[in-house]
């Protein structure tokens, strides 16, 4: 009886959800028809709304903007979906679109952005059910209820990434503090003297080399803390440029966003300031951007055009925008045949995932070839973390063979001369998957399946071998192999190593992301056997603390509940 009741509840919820998604599709089509002919103007208002959200996320993440629950995060979630409404019509046409905002247009844009965020949230919950991370039922109240059944193991890696950001800033703090002490007062004076209220565009200012260098230093520090900034070695050729050139351009773009918002802040505290939305988002023509970026990086016009395309959102990105429930943190958005909007929301936050995904879509063969060079860079990072003279790490990978048959590779080996601990690593550098649960499932399956197979092969190969023979067969020189004792297995990824649901990871190995490994290394207090201590930490499930309770929101009068099981 209970099973039949649950099934009936699920079917009823699915029917109600189907009706709701039909309404969503119809309302989005109605919106597109309503703005037909004025797409370029409305796109500008939406970009302004996203810019204001990006500004709060960067500078005042705890600020309560409205009484709507989770307003900033929900709007951020809806950015990609709402931008897709305007493609391609809003990105073609002569000249540039600029007009002062009005309270009515600002309210409209913010409302559409928030509504799109709720829809994106709902779509993501539906994907949770599709990938067995949640169940669906109809509550007695008539609400559509999503019961989250999976533990949030991804929290381990999210927290590690946040720690890495704080750690990087702390490392750079003495330099940045010294820079502020030396130039801070002068910078403020320059900002005050160079900015003015412009009658047409709301804001105008001039710059100088010292200002550019100051904000460049700030953005360099911030960039080093962001996931994706090191996705490829700098000298890898992707299209006409190297990854290092693209990365350098993104850092410069981030610096310009910091500089622009500094001028905006300076103008806003004056008497009778312009509306912030009018001056956060600006635009530039193609020829201006070619001159700026091409001159800065020594590029031909055709190379500069490709750089702008990589940094920006254009009609070619329509399908991708519809597939990601997140904010596409680009530096530019195409605003017409020969101009780009230049928002700040991407540069103030994390633009590298957008850049990397755009490079993959535009130059897939080049990207795939460059991926093969990641392992050497990963090994260099690992060698720096466990340096000589205490630790020994062979220069190359070591193949495991059964006679002539190839079994697997040992991507990295680290031997602790003090303790005799021998650690073997499988290195996995998977591209980030943003908020796509489909791509997440693919990454999870590949990592766990291949990682478990590697652990089984290595463990079976080493069965029955003593410490010396095992170490020698695994590639250690004889003089070190004779001192080898315990063997520790690690599966080390660059980004995410922990996933909710799916196949269980083999606990004979420690499973770490690079950021989590760094965090745990820094947390060890005078360890006698650090490799073993890390191995023990990485083998634990580290089950996150569950967040109990019910969250809810409404769409078209239908209540959606999210219950943490």
GROMACS .gro file of C-alpha atoms in nm, residues 202-363:
model
  162
  202UNK     CA    1   2.672   5.933  -1.718
  203UNK     CA    2   3.043   5.877  -1.657
  204UNK     CA    3   3.370   5.974  -1.818
  205UNK     CA    4   3.730   5.936  -1.703
  206UNK     CA    5   4.090   5.922  -1.816
  207UNK     CA    6   4.358   5.679  -1.702
  208UNK     CA    7   4.735   5.656  -1.677
  209UNK     CA    8   5.003   5.388  -1.671
  210UNK     CA    9   5.029   5.388  -1.290
  211UNK     CA   10   4.655   5.332  -1.247
  212UNK     CA   11   4.660   5.048  -1.500
  213UNK     CA   12   4.953   4.881  -1.322
  214UNK     CA   13   4.786   4.915  -0.982
  215UNK     CA   14   4.467   4.739  -1.089
  216UNK     CA   15   4.666   4.486  -1.294
  217UNK     CA   16   4.847   4.382  -0.974
  218UNK     CA   17   4.514   4.341  -0.797
  219UNK     CA   18   4.369   4.128  -1.076
  220UNK     CA   19   4.682   3.913  -1.107
  221UNK     CA   20   4.645   3.819  -0.742
  222UNK     CA   21   4.274   3.747  -0.781
  223UNK     CA   22   4.327   3.545  -1.100
  224UNK     CA   23   4.573   3.307  -0.933
  225UNK     CA   24   4.304   3.208  -0.684
  226UNK     CA   25   4.041   3.121  -0.946
  227UNK     CA   26   3.960   2.776  -1.086
  228UNK     CA   27   4.038   2.741  -1.455
  229UNK     CA   28   4.311   3.003  -1.473
  230UNK     CA   29   4.569   2.725  -1.520
  231UNK     CA   30   4.358   2.497  -1.740
  232UNK     CA   31   4.645   2.456  -1.990
  233UNK     CA   32   5.018   2.529  -1.990
  234UNK     CA   33   5.080   2.887  -2.106
  235UNK     CA   34   5.270   2.789  -2.421
  236UNK     CA   35   4.994   2.565  -2.562
  237UNK     CA   36   4.867   2.693  -2.898
  238UNK     CA   37   4.487   2.710  -2.919
  239UNK     CA   38   4.376   2.869  -3.242
  240UNK     CA   39   4.606   3.156  -3.343
  241UNK     CA   40   4.718   3.239  -2.987
  242UNK     CA   41   4.869   3.060  -2.690
  243UNK     CA   42   4.672   2.985  -2.377
  244UNK     CA   43   4.901   3.226  -2.194
  245UNK     CA   44   4.797   3.508  -2.430
  246UNK     CA   45   4.428   3.438  -2.371
  247UNK     CA   46   4.487   3.420  -1.997
  248UNK     CA   47   4.686   3.744  -1.996
  249UNK     CA   48   4.406   3.918  -2.185
  250UNK     CA   49   4.148   3.794  -1.934
  251UNK     CA   50   4.358   3.924  -1.644
  252UNK     CA   51   4.385   4.262  -1.817
  253UNK     CA   52   4.008   4.258  -1.867
  254UNK     CA   53   3.959   4.183  -1.499
  255UNK     CA   54   4.185   4.477  -1.414
  256UNK     CA   55   3.978   4.707  -1.633
  257UNK     CA   56   3.660   4.594  -1.458
  258UNK     CA   57   3.821   4.674  -1.121
  259UNK     CA   58   3.934   5.013  -1.249
  260UNK     CA   59   3.594   5.094  -1.397
  261UNK     CA   60   3.408   5.007  -1.077
  262UNK     CA   61   3.657   5.215  -0.877
  263UNK     CA   62   3.572   5.516  -1.093
  264UNK     CA   63   3.200   5.433  -1.060
  265UNK     CA   64   3.229   5.418  -0.680
  266UNK     CA   65   3.413   5.750  -0.678
  267UNK     CA   66   3.144   5.920  -0.886
  268UNK     CA   67   2.854   5.771  -0.688
  269UNK     CA   68   2.956   5.943  -0.363
  270UNK     CA   69   2.941   6.286  -0.523
  271UNK     CA   70   2.641   6.515  -0.512
  272UNK     CA   71   2.361   6.426  -0.755
  273UNK     CA   72   2.528   6.110  -0.896
  274UNK     CA   73   2.400   5.926  -1.203
  275UNK     CA   74   2.212   5.597  -1.167
  276UNK     CA   75   2.455   5.313  -1.102
  277UNK     CA   76   2.304   5.099  -1.378
  278UNK     CA   77   2.369   5.372  -1.633
  279UNK     CA   78   2.741   5.377  -1.560
  280UNK     CA   79   2.836   5.019  -1.465
  281UNK     CA   80   2.775   4.886  -1.817
  282UNK     CA   81   2.948   5.059  -2.107
  283UNK     CA   82   3.007   4.970  -2.472
  284UNK     CA   83   3.285   4.994  -2.727
  285UNK     CA   84   3.309   4.955  -3.102
  286UNK     CA   85   3.504   4.675  -3.264
  287UNK     CA   86   3.772   4.907  -3.402
  288UNK     CA   87   3.833   5.051  -3.054
  289UNK     CA   88   3.870   4.706  -2.900
  290UNK     CA   89   4.096   4.585  -3.182
  291UNK     CA   90   4.320   4.884  -3.125
  292UNK     CA   91   4.324   4.839  -2.746
  293UNK     CA   92   4.368   4.463  -2.723
  294UNK     CA   93   4.568   4.422  -3.041
  295UNK     CA   94   4.808   4.695  -2.939
  296UNK     CA   95   4.840   4.558  -2.588
  297UNK     CA   96   4.925   4.205  -2.700
  298UNK     CA   97   5.081   4.273  -3.040
  299UNK     CA   98   4.798   4.112  -3.239
  300UNK     CA   99   4.684   4.151  -3.597
  301UNK     CA  100   4.321   4.258  -3.647
  302UNK     CA  101   4.209   3.903  -3.731
  303UNK     CA  102   4.380   3.770  -3.417
  304UNK     CA  103   4.226   4.047  -3.207
  305UNK     CA  104   3.882   3.958  -3.345
  306UNK     CA  105   3.927   3.598  -3.233
  307UNK     CA  106   4.039   3.714  -2.889
  308UNK     CA  107   3.726   3.929  -2.856
  309UNK     CA  108   3.508   3.635  -2.961
  310UNK     CA  109   3.672   3.412  -2.698
  311UNK     CA  110   3.620   3.673  -2.426
  312UNK     CA  111   3.263   3.749  -2.528
  313UNK     CA  112   2.912   3.615  -2.572
  314UNK     CA  113   2.791   3.618  -2.931
  315UNK     CA  114   2.508   3.458  -3.132
  316UNK     CA  115   2.728   3.149  -3.173
  317UNK     CA  116   2.683   3.078  -2.801
  318UNK     CA  117   2.304   3.044  -2.807
  319UNK     CA  118   2.291   2.666  -2.761
  320UNK     CA  119   2.551   2.674  -2.484
  321UNK     CA  120   2.366   2.946  -2.291
  322UNK     CA  121   2.052   2.733  -2.289
  323UNK     CA  122   2.242   2.433  -2.151
  324UNK     CA  123   2.405   2.587  -1.842
  325UNK     CA  124   2.204   2.694  -1.535
  326UNK     CA  125   2.460   2.948  -1.424
  327UNK     CA  126   2.601   3.290  -1.504
  328UNK     CA  127   2.820   3.302  -1.818
  329UNK     CA  128   3.098   3.521  -1.680
  330UNK     CA  129   3.224   3.668  -2.006
  331UNK     CA  130   3.400   4.003  -2.039
  332UNK     CA  131   3.205   4.117  -2.346
  333UNK     CA  132   2.857   4.070  -2.491
  334UNK     CA  133   2.793   4.135  -2.859
  335UNK     CA  134   2.570   4.441  -2.892
  336UNK     CA  135   2.549   4.487  -3.268
  337UNK     CA  136   2.727   4.424  -3.597
  338UNK     CA  137   3.029   4.627  -3.493
  339UNK     CA  138   3.008   4.686  -3.118
  340UNK     CA  139   3.025   4.503  -2.786
  341UNK     CA  140   2.872   4.570  -2.447
  342UNK     CA  141   3.146   4.578  -2.184
  343UNK     CA  142   2.991   4.465  -1.853
  344UNK     CA  143   3.179   4.410  -1.528
  345UNK     CA  144   3.003   4.104  -1.381
  346UNK     CA  145   3.241   3.853  -1.539
  347UNK     CA  146   3.566   4.034  -1.467
  348UNK     CA  147   3.472   4.097  -1.104
  349UNK     CA  148   3.404   3.730  -1.042
  350UNK     CA  149   3.547   3.428  -1.231
  351UNK     CA  150   3.576   3.458  -1.612
  352UNK     CA  151   3.811   3.164  -1.678
  353UNK     CA  152   3.549   2.886  -1.706
  354UNK     CA  153   3.377   3.088  -1.980
  355UNK     CA  154   3.706   3.142  -2.163
  356UNK     CA  155   3.801   2.775  -2.140
  357UNK     CA  156   3.466   2.647  -2.262
  358UNK     CA  157   3.467   2.896  -2.548
  359UNK     CA  158   3.815   2.782  -2.654
  360UNK     CA  159   3.696   2.421  -2.646
  361UNK     CA  160   3.400   2.500  -2.868
  362UNK     CA  161   3.598   2.709  -3.115
  363UNK     CA  162   3.919   2.505  -3.135
   0.00000   0.00000   0.00000
